[in-house]
Amino acid sequence: MFCSEITTNPGIVLNSDKMSFFIRGKAGGKPGGKPKDKVKKNFPPAEQKFLGKRKKFEDEEVESDEEILSNDEDLPAAESSEDELETPQEKRLRLAKKYLEEIEKEEQKRAEEGNSAANVDKRLTNEYLDSVGKLRRFVAGSYLGVEEDRIQMLKHKSQKAPVTCLCLSRDGKWLFSGSKSPAIVKWSVEDWRPMGVISLLDRGQENGKKVKVQGVCLTITSDGKFLAVADGSAGIRVYCPESLGSLGVLRAHRKPVTALVARKDTHEIYSGSSDKTVIVWSLDEMAKIEVMFGHQATVTDLDALTRDRAISSGGNDCSIRIWKVSEESQLVYNGHSGNIDSVRLINEENFLSCGDDGSLCVWSTMKKKPLCVQALAHGKSPENNEANWISAIATYTNTDLVASGSCDGFIRVWKLESHFRKCVKIMEIPVPGFVNALTFTPDGNHLIAALGQEHRLGRWWRIAQAKNCIAVIPFRRKT
């Protein structure tokens, strides 16, 4: 039984139409005055407490359900974003179509003639094979020789000592060089002019001991956002490659850092040290991820590609190790008779190594012994009749082309044949002095060498007629 107005108390009126209530004060009473207090005394204590909290909301009405519904109808409907509506499969399809459109545009610009669709298909195939480590390109047969009249020697006033290390950005725009001088120089690959210098002299002593400041090794991430530098201390300096500004220092090693490499398409780097450890770092968090033990001597070199693994050479322990980071395991390879100086990945399944025994070794990750051993690759020294120490190697990734350097006055370029079971020399490039580092440009048209009068690791002997500089060597290739 309903009525329009039900009075339950002289002070409260309930309106059934709006399902609300309000407090009716005594006629002529002032707000907040004694009449309200008198009304309040007519209720039980629980109701008085409730009414006390509602003082400031006097004469306020609560809307009924019907009014709330009618008001909601007047509000505009919330717009849902496209990402919330589409399923994960639809999102992947949309991103794939967008990526294909970008590739088609790039290939149309590159190819003046020919079928652009075939170029897109070939590029996608190569990218997939590269991601799984099975890309193979046979390019060594296209190299005819060196354009000797176009060889350039780069030298900077801040690097008067032997050049010890090189680092090339993935897009081939920047080259960074380090030397036994306390400076890192940034070069423009387009016109080979210096673009800036990073001074390493701002670091004083470490643990109360003086440390010789120099560019020991360098690495840069694939996207060009981070440059890591080892300066002869136990720390790793991180810089912005574009502005050359400092981003911080990574510290975890107990002895000087001797090797650095960045994992492809990530912001992770691997570092090796004289403390015999390899450490995985995240540059986004500026922190270490994992410390890996196994080597029995100084880690002399590191390399990595796309997979979550790194390869390292252990110097005097005569071993090469592949670190499977996510699996927390390692593979050990033995084949050199002496100190292993450097190691480079040819692809995800093959790698190249060199050492002071004068031999080049080509390996498969599936075998514990080398597939090919090129003994006395740089001959013997006329002074002591010992093998010339191979101090630097370079691989043109995912191809059959490699290069090696020593102190015999030549850089040798090799072709890998018979499924990496044979190493054939295709050219010799005369360069005086120690070849301390080698790297191919991304297009394979140039070989860049770091030269010096001394070996990068010490001062055992000196070649006076050599120059401390960077050699840029252009190739002649079949069109």
Coordinates of C-alpha atoms in Angstrom, one line a residue:
M1 CA 0.0 0.0 0.0
F2 CA 1.6 3.2 -1.2
C3 CA 0.8 6.8 -0.6
S4 CA 2.3 10.0 -1.9
E5 CA 3.7 11.1 1.4
I6 CA 4.2 9.1 4.6
T7 CA 5.1 10.9 7.8
T8 CA 7.0 8.8 10.2
N9 CA 8.2 11.6 12.5
P10 CA 7.4 15.3 12.8
G11 CA 10.9 16.1 11.6
I12 CA 11.3 13.7 8.6
V13 CA 9.3 13.6 5.4
L14 CA 9.7 10.6 3.0
N15 CA 8.8 11.2 -0.6
S16 CA 7.9 7.9 -2.3
D17 CA 8.1 9.3 -5.8
K18 CA 11.8 10.2 -5.5
M19 CA 12.8 7.7 -2.7
S20 CA 14.5 10.5 -0.8
F21 CA 14.4 12.3 2.5
F22 CA 15.2 15.7 3.9
I23 CA 15.0 17.3 7.3
R24 CA 12.3 19.8 7.9
G25 CA 13.2 22.3 10.6
K26 CA 10.8 24.2 12.8
A27 CA 9.2 27.1 10.9
G28 CA 11.0 30.3 11.4
G29 CA 14.1 28.6 12.8
K30 CA 17.6 29.7 11.8
P31 CA 19.9 27.2 10.1
G32 CA 22.2 25.6 12.7
G33 CA 20.2 27.2 15.6
K34 CA 18.5 25.7 18.6
P35 CA 15.4 24.5 16.8
K36 CA 17.5 21.9 15.0
D37 CA 19.0 20.8 18.2
K38 CA 15.5 20.3 19.7
V39 CA 14.5 18.3 16.6
K40 CA 17.6 16.1 17.0
K41 CA 16.7 15.3 20.6
N42 CA 13.5 13.6 19.5
F43 CA 15.4 10.7 17.8
P44 CA 17.2 7.7 19.2
P45 CA 21.1 8.1 19.7
A46 CA 21.9 6.2 16.5
E47 CA 19.6 8.4 14.4
Q48 CA 21.0 11.5 16.1
K49 CA 24.5 10.5 15.2
F50 CA 23.4 9.9 11.6
L51 CA 21.7 13.3 11.4
G52 CA 24.7 15.0 12.8
K53 CA 26.8 13.8 9.9
R54 CA 24.2 15.1 7.4
K55 CA 24.2 18.7 8.7
K56 CA 26.0 20.2 5.8
F57 CA 23.9 18.2 3.3
E58 CA 20.6 19.5 4.5
D59 CA 17.9 19.8 1.8
E60 CA 20.0 17.6 -0.5
E61 CA 18.0 15.0 -2.4
V62 CA 19.1 11.6 -3.5
E63 CA 18.1 10.6 -7.0
S64 CA 15.9 7.6 -7.6
D65 CA 16.9 4.7 -9.8
E66 CA 14.8 6.0 -12.7
E67 CA 16.5 9.4 -12.6
I68 CA 20.0 7.8 -12.5
L69 CA 19.1 5.6 -15.5
S70 CA 17.7 8.6 -17.4
N71 CA 20.9 10.6 -16.7
D72 CA 23.1 7.8 -17.8
E73 CA 21.3 7.7 -21.2
D74 CA 22.2 11.4 -21.7
L75 CA 26.0 10.7 -21.2
P76 CA 28.1 10.0 -24.4
A77 CA 29.2 6.4 -24.7
A78 CA 32.9 5.7 -23.9
E79 CA 35.0 5.3 -27.0
S80 CA 37.0 2.1 -27.0
S81 CA 40.4 2.1 -28.6
E82 CA 41.3 -0.1 -31.5
D83 CA 43.9 -2.0 -29.5
E84 CA 41.3 -3.0 -26.9
L85 CA 38.9 -4.4 -29.6
E86 CA 41.3 -6.3 -31.8
T87 CA 42.6 -9.8 -30.8
P88 CA 46.3 -10.6 -30.5
Q89 CA 46.1 -12.4 -33.9
E90 CA 44.6 -9.4 -35.6
K91 CA 47.2 -7.1 -34.0
R92 CA 50.0 -9.3 -35.3
L93 CA 48.4 -9.3 -38.8
R94 CA 48.1 -5.5 -38.8
L95 CA 51.8 -5.0 -37.7
A96 CA 52.9 -7.5 -40.3
K97 CA 51.1 -5.7 -43.1
K98 CA 52.6 -2.4 -41.9
Y99 CA 56.1 -3.9 -41.9
L100 CA 55.6 -5.3 -45.4
E101 CA 54.5 -1.9 -46.7
E102 CA 57.6 -0.3 -45.3
I103 CA 59.9 -2.9 -46.9
E104 CA 58.1 -2.6 -50.3
K105 CA 58.7 1.2 -50.2
E106 CA 62.4 0.7 -49.3
E107 CA 62.9 -1.9 -52.1
Q108 CA 61.1 0.3 -54.7
K109 CA 63.6 3.1 -53.9
R110 CA 66.6 0.8 -54.1
A111 CA 65.6 -1.2 -57.2
E112 CA 65.5 0.9 -60.4
E113 CA 64.7 -2.2 -62.4
G114 CA 63.5 -5.6 -61.6
N115 CA 60.7 -7.2 -59.7
S116 CA 60.2 -5.5 -56.3
A117 CA 58.0 -8.3 -55.1
A118 CA 60.9 -10.7 -55.6
N119 CA 63.2 -8.4 -53.7
V120 CA 60.8 -8.2 -50.8
D121 CA 60.5 -12.0 -50.7
K122 CA 64.3 -12.4 -50.8
R123 CA 64.8 -9.8 -48.0
L124 CA 62.2 -11.5 -45.7
T125 CA 63.7 -14.9 -46.3
N126 CA 67.2 -13.5 -45.5
E127 CA 65.9 -11.8 -42.3
Y128 CA 64.3 -15.1 -41.1
L129 CA 67.4 -17.2 -41.8
D130 CA 69.5 -14.5 -40.1
S131 CA 67.3 -14.6 -37.0
V132 CA 67.6 -18.4 -36.7
G133 CA 71.3 -18.4 -37.5
K134 CA 71.1 -20.2 -40.8
L135 CA 71.7 -17.5 -43.3
R136 CA 74.5 -18.3 -45.8
R137 CA 75.8 -15.8 -48.4
F138 CA 78.7 -16.7 -50.7
V139 CA 80.3 -13.4 -51.6
A140 CA 84.1 -14.1 -51.5
G141 CA 84.1 -15.0 -55.2
S142 CA 83.0 -11.4 -56.1
Y143 CA 86.2 -9.8 -54.6
L144 CA 88.8 -9.0 -57.2
G145 CA 91.3 -7.1 -55.2
V146 CA 92.1 -3.8 -53.5
E147 CA 91.9 -0.2 -54.9
E148 CA 95.3 0.7 -53.6
D149 CA 95.1 4.3 -54.8
R150 CA 92.0 4.9 -52.6
I151 CA 93.4 3.5 -49.4
Q152 CA 93.1 6.2 -46.6
M153 CA 95.1 6.5 -43.4
L154 CA 93.2 8.2 -40.6
K155 CA 95.0 9.8 -37.8
H156 CA 93.8 12.1 -34.9
K157 CA 96.0 14.3 -32.7
S158 CA 94.5 12.9 -29.6
Q159 CA 95.6 9.3 -30.5
K160 CA 99.3 9.5 -30.9
A161 CA 99.8 6.0 -29.4
P162 CA 99.0 2.7 -31.2
V163 CA 95.4 2.3 -32.1
T164 CA 94.1 -0.8 -30.3
C165 CA 90.4 -1.2 -31.0
L166 CA 87.6 -0.4 -33.4
C167 CA 83.8 -0.3 -33.2
L168 CA 81.5 0.3 -36.2
S169 CA 77.8 1.1 -35.8
R170 CA 75.4 -1.4 -37.4
D171 CA 74.1 1.1 -40.0
G172 CA 77.7 1.9 -41.0
K173 CA 77.5 5.6 -40.2
W174 CA 79.9 5.9 -37.2
L175 CA 83.3 4.5 -36.4
F176 CA 84.8 4.6 -33.0
S177 CA 88.5 4.0 -32.3
G178 CA 90.5 3.5 -29.1
S179 CA 94.2 3.6 -28.6
K180 CA 96.8 3.5 -25.9
S181 CA 96.2 7.3 -25.6
P182 CA 93.4 8.2 -23.2
A183 CA 90.9 9.2 -25.8
I184 CA 88.1 7.7 -27.9
V185 CA 87.5 9.3 -31.4
K186 CA 84.2 9.2 -33.3
W187 CA 84.5 9.2 -37.1
S188 CA 82.0 9.8 -39.8
V189 CA 82.1 6.9 -42.3
E190 CA 80.6 8.9 -45.1
D191 CA 83.6 11.3 -45.4
W192 CA 86.0 9.8 -42.8
R193 CA 86.3 13.0 -40.8
P194 CA 86.4 13.1 -36.9
M195 CA 83.1 14.1 -35.3
G196 CA 84.1 14.2 -31.6
V197 CA 86.4 13.0 -28.9
I198 CA 85.7 11.3 -25.6
S199 CA 88.4 12.0 -23.0
L200 CA 89.2 9.2 -20.6
L201 CA 91.4 11.4 -18.3
D202 CA 88.6 12.3 -15.8
R203 CA 89.1 9.1 -13.9
G204 CA 91.7 9.2 -11.2
Q205 CA 92.9 6.3 -9.1
E206 CA 91.1 3.1 -8.5
N207 CA 91.3 1.4 -5.1
G208 CA 94.2 3.7 -4.3
K209 CA 96.3 2.5 -7.3
K210 CA 97.1 4.3 -10.5
V211 CA 95.6 2.6 -13.6
K212 CA 96.9 3.3 -17.1
V213 CA 93.9 4.9 -18.9
Q214 CA 93.5 3.8 -22.5
G215 CA 90.9 2.4 -25.0
V216 CA 91.1 -1.4 -24.4
C217 CA 88.0 -2.4 -26.2
L218 CA 84.7 -0.9 -27.4
T219 CA 81.2 -2.1 -28.4
I220 CA 78.0 -0.4 -29.5
T221 CA 74.4 -1.6 -29.4
S222 CA 72.5 -2.4 -32.6
D223 CA 70.2 0.6 -32.3
G224 CA 73.1 3.0 -31.6
K225 CA 71.9 4.1 -28.2
F226 CA 74.7 2.9 -26.0
L227 CA 78.5 2.8 -26.4
A228 CA 80.5 0.8 -23.8
V229 CA 84.2 1.5 -23.3
A230 CA 86.8 -0.5 -21.3
D231 CA 89.5 1.9 -20.2
G232 CA 92.0 -0.3 -18.4
S233 CA 90.1 -0.4 -15.1
A234 CA 87.6 -2.8 -13.6
G235 CA 84.7 -0.6 -14.6
I236 CA 82.9 -0.2 -17.9
R237 CA 82.0 3.4 -19.1
V238 CA 78.8 3.8 -20.9
Y239 CA 78.2 6.8 -23.3
C240 CA 75.6 8.1 -25.7
P241 CA 77.1 7.5 -29.2
E242 CA 75.4 10.5 -30.7
S243 CA 76.1 13.2 -28.1
L244 CA 79.2 11.4 -26.5
G245 CA 77.7 12.2 -23.1
S246 CA 78.4 9.9 -20.2
L247 CA 75.5 7.7 -19.0
G248 CA 77.2 5.9 -16.2
V249 CA 79.8 3.3 -15.1
L250 CA 79.2 -0.4 -14.7
R251 CA 81.1 -2.0 -11.8
A252 CA 81.2 -5.7 -10.9
H253 CA 84.6 -7.1 -12.1
R254 CA 87.4 -7.3 -9.7
K255 CA 90.2 -6.8 -12.3
P256 CA 90.5 -4.8 -15.5
V257 CA 88.0 -5.4 -18.3
T258 CA 89.6 -6.9 -21.4
A259 CA 86.7 -7.7 -23.8
L260 CA 83.3 -6.3 -24.6
V261 CA 80.5 -7.2 -27.1
A262 CA 76.9 -6.2 -27.5
R263 CA 74.2 -8.8 -28.2
K264 CA 72.5 -8.0 -31.5
D265 CA 69.1 -6.3 -31.4
T266 CA 69.2 -5.9 -27.6
H267 CA 70.5 -3.6 -24.9
E268 CA 72.5 -6.4 -23.3
I269 CA 76.3 -6.6 -23.4
Y270 CA 78.9 -9.2 -22.3
S271 CA 82.2 -8.3 -20.7
G272 CA 85.3 -10.4 -20.0
S273 CA 88.0 -9.6 -17.5
S274 CA 91.4 -10.5 -16.1
D275 CA 89.4 -11.9 -13.1
K276 CA 88.5 -14.9 -15.5
T277 CA 84.8 -14.1 -15.5
V278 CA 82.2 -13.2 -18.1
I279 CA 79.4 -10.9 -17.0
V280 CA 76.0 -10.2 -18.7
W281 CA 74.8 -6.6 -18.3
S282 CA 71.5 -4.8 -19.0
L283 CA 72.1 -1.3 -20.2
D284 CA 68.5 -0.3 -19.6
E285 CA 68.8 -0.9 -15.9
M286 CA 72.6 -0.3 -15.8
A287 CA 73.0 -3.5 -13.8
K288 CA 74.5 -6.9 -14.1
I289 CA 72.3 -9.9 -14.9
E290 CA 74.6 -12.8 -14.4
V291 CA 78.2 -13.7 -13.7
M292 CA 79.7 -16.8 -15.5
F293 CA 82.7 -18.7 -14.3
G294 CA 84.8 -21.3 -16.2
H295 CA 87.9 -19.7 -17.8
Q296 CA 91.2 -20.4 -16.0
A297 CA 93.0 -17.3 -17.4
T298 CA 92.2 -13.8 -18.7
V299 CA 89.3 -13.5 -21.1
T300 CA 91.0 -12.1 -24.3
D301 CA 88.0 -11.7 -26.6
L302 CA 84.2 -12.0 -26.9
D303 CA 81.7 -12.1 -29.6
A304 CA 77.9 -12.5 -29.9
L305 CA 75.1 -12.3 -32.5
T306 CA 71.3 -12.7 -32.1
R307 CA 71.0 -15.7 -29.8
D308 CA 71.1 -15.5 -26.1
R309 CA 74.7 -16.8 -26.0
A310 CA 78.3 -15.5 -26.2
I311 CA 81.6 -17.0 -27.3
S312 CA 84.9 -16.2 -25.5
S313 CA 88.6 -17.0 -25.8
G314 CA 90.5 -17.7 -22.6
G315 CA 94.0 -16.7 -23.5
N316 CA 96.5 -18.9 -21.7
D317 CA 94.0 -21.6 -20.8
C318 CA 93.9 -22.4 -24.5
S319 CA 90.1 -22.9 -24.5
I320 CA 87.1 -21.3 -26.3
R321 CA 83.8 -21.4 -24.5
I322 CA 80.2 -20.8 -25.7
W323 CA 78.1 -19.5 -22.9
K324 CA 74.4 -20.5 -23.1
V325 CA 73.1 -17.9 -20.8
S326 CA 69.4 -18.9 -20.5
E327 CA 70.3 -22.5 -20.1
E328 CA 73.1 -21.8 -17.6
S329 CA 75.6 -24.0 -19.4
Q330 CA 78.7 -23.8 -21.4
L331 CA 80.5 -25.7 -24.2
V332 CA 84.3 -26.0 -24.2
Y333 CA 86.5 -26.2 -27.3
N334 CA 90.3 -27.0 -27.5
G335 CA 92.4 -26.8 -30.6
H336 CA 95.2 -24.2 -30.3
S337 CA 98.6 -25.1 -29.0
G338 CA 99.2 -21.7 -27.5
N339 CA 97.5 -18.5 -26.3
I340 CA 94.2 -17.8 -28.0
D341 CA 94.1 -14.1 -28.8
S342 CA 90.8 -13.6 -30.6
V343 CA 87.6 -15.3 -31.6
R344 CA 84.8 -14.2 -34.1
L345 CA 81.5 -15.7 -35.0
I346 CA 81.0 -16.4 -38.7
N347 CA 77.4 -17.3 -38.2
E348 CA 75.4 -18.8 -35.3
E349 CA 76.9 -22.3 -36.1
N350 CA 80.5 -21.5 -37.1
F351 CA 83.3 -19.4 -35.7
L352 CA 86.9 -18.4 -36.3
S353 CA 89.8 -18.2 -33.9
C354 CA 93.5 -17.2 -33.9
G355 CA 96.4 -17.2 -31.5
D356 CA 100.2 -16.9 -31.0
D357 CA 100.8 -20.3 -32.6
G358 CA 100.2 -18.6 -35.9
S359 CA 97.2 -20.7 -36.9
L360 CA 93.7 -19.8 -38.0
C361 CA 91.0 -22.3 -36.9
V362 CA 87.5 -22.6 -38.3
W363 CA 85.0 -24.3 -36.0
S364 CA 81.5 -25.7 -35.9
T365 CA 79.6 -25.4 -32.7
M366 CA 78.6 -29.1 -33.1
K367 CA 82.2 -30.4 -33.0
K368 CA 84.9 -30.1 -30.3
K369 CA 87.8 -30.0 -32.8
P370 CA 88.3 -27.5 -35.6
L371 CA 86.9 -28.2 -39.1
C372 CA 89.9 -26.5 -40.6
V373 CA 93.3 -25.4 -39.3
Q374 CA 95.4 -23.0 -41.4
A375 CA 98.8 -23.4 -39.9
L376 CA 101.4 -20.6 -40.2
A377 CA 98.8 -18.4 -41.8
H378 CA 101.2 -15.4 -41.7
G379 CA 104.5 -17.3 -42.0
K380 CA 107.4 -17.3 -39.6
S381 CA 109.4 -14.5 -38.1
P382 CA 112.9 -14.2 -39.8
E383 CA 114.4 -13.2 -36.4
N384 CA 113.6 -16.2 -34.3
N385 CA 112.0 -18.6 -36.9
E386 CA 108.8 -18.8 -34.9
A387 CA 105.3 -18.4 -36.2
N388 CA 104.0 -14.8 -36.5
W389 CA 101.5 -14.1 -33.9
I390 CA 98.0 -13.5 -35.4
S391 CA 96.8 -10.5 -33.5
A392 CA 93.4 -9.7 -35.2
I393 CA 90.7 -11.4 -37.2
A394 CA 87.4 -10.2 -38.8
T395 CA 84.5 -12.1 -40.3
Y396 CA 81.9 -10.7 -42.7
T397 CA 79.0 -12.1 -40.8
N398 CA 76.9 -14.9 -42.5
T399 CA 79.3 -15.1 -45.5
D400 CA 82.4 -17.1 -46.5
L401 CA 84.8 -14.1 -46.2
V402 CA 87.3 -13.6 -43.3
A403 CA 90.4 -11.6 -42.8
S404 CA 93.5 -11.8 -40.5
G405 CA 96.3 -9.6 -39.4
S406 CA 99.7 -10.0 -37.8
C407 CA 103.0 -8.1 -37.6
D408 CA 104.5 -9.5 -40.9
G409 CA 103.4 -6.4 -42.9
F410 CA 100.3 -8.0 -44.5
I411 CA 96.6 -8.3 -44.0
R412 CA 95.3 -11.5 -45.6
V413 CA 91.8 -12.1 -46.8
W414 CA 90.5 -15.7 -47.0
K415 CA 87.7 -17.6 -48.6
L416 CA 86.0 -20.5 -46.7
E417 CA 85.2 -23.4 -49.0
S418 CA 83.8 -26.9 -48.8
H419 CA 81.4 -26.2 -46.0
F420 CA 84.0 -24.3 -43.9
R421 CA 86.5 -27.2 -44.1
K422 CA 89.0 -25.4 -46.3
C423 CA 90.5 -21.9 -46.1
V424 CA 91.9 -20.3 -49.3
K425 CA 93.8 -17.1 -49.4
I426 CA 92.4 -14.7 -52.1
M427 CA 94.5 -11.5 -51.5
E428 CA 97.3 -9.9 -49.5
I429 CA 97.2 -6.2 -48.4
P430 CA 100.5 -4.6 -47.5
V431 CA 100.4 -2.7 -44.2
P432 CA 103.4 -2.0 -41.9
G433 CA 103.2 -2.5 -38.2
F434 CA 100.9 -4.5 -35.8
V435 CA 97.4 -5.1 -36.9
N436 CA 95.5 -4.7 -33.6
A437 CA 91.9 -4.8 -34.9
L438 CA 90.0 -5.5 -38.1
T439 CA 86.3 -5.0 -39.1
F440 CA 84.3 -5.1 -42.3
T441 CA 81.8 -2.4 -43.2
P442 CA 78.2 -3.6 -43.3
D443 CA 78.1 -3.6 -47.1
G444 CA 81.4 -5.4 -47.3
N445 CA 83.0 -2.8 -49.6
H446 CA 85.7 -1.7 -47.1
L447 CA 88.0 -3.3 -44.5
I448 CA 89.1 -1.1 -41.6
A449 CA 92.3 -1.9 -39.7
A450 CA 93.7 -0.5 -36.5
L451 CA 97.5 -0.2 -36.9
G452 CA 100.3 0.5 -34.4
Q453 CA 104.0 0.3 -33.7
E454 CA 103.2 -2.0 -30.7
H455 CA 100.9 -4.9 -30.0
R456 CA 97.7 -3.9 -28.3
L457 CA 98.3 -6.1 -25.3
G458 CA 101.9 -5.0 -24.4
R459 CA 105.2 -3.6 -25.5
W460 CA 107.2 -6.8 -26.2
W461 CA 108.8 -5.3 -29.3
R462 CA 108.3 -2.3 -31.5
I463 CA 108.2 -1.6 -35.3
A464 CA 109.6 1.8 -35.8
Q465 CA 108.7 2.3 -39.4
A466 CA 105.0 1.7 -38.7
K467 CA 102.4 4.4 -38.1
N468 CA 99.8 4.6 -35.4
C469 CA 96.7 5.1 -37.5
I470 CA 93.5 3.6 -39.0
A471 CA 93.7 2.2 -42.5
V472 CA 90.5 2.2 -44.6
I473 CA 90.9 -0.3 -47.4
P474 CA 88.4 -0.3 -50.3
F475 CA 87.8 -3.5 -52.4
R476 CA 87.2 -4.0 -56.1
R477 CA 84.2 -6.3 -56.6
K478 CA 82.3 -7.7 -59.4
T479 CA 79.1 -5.8 -60.3

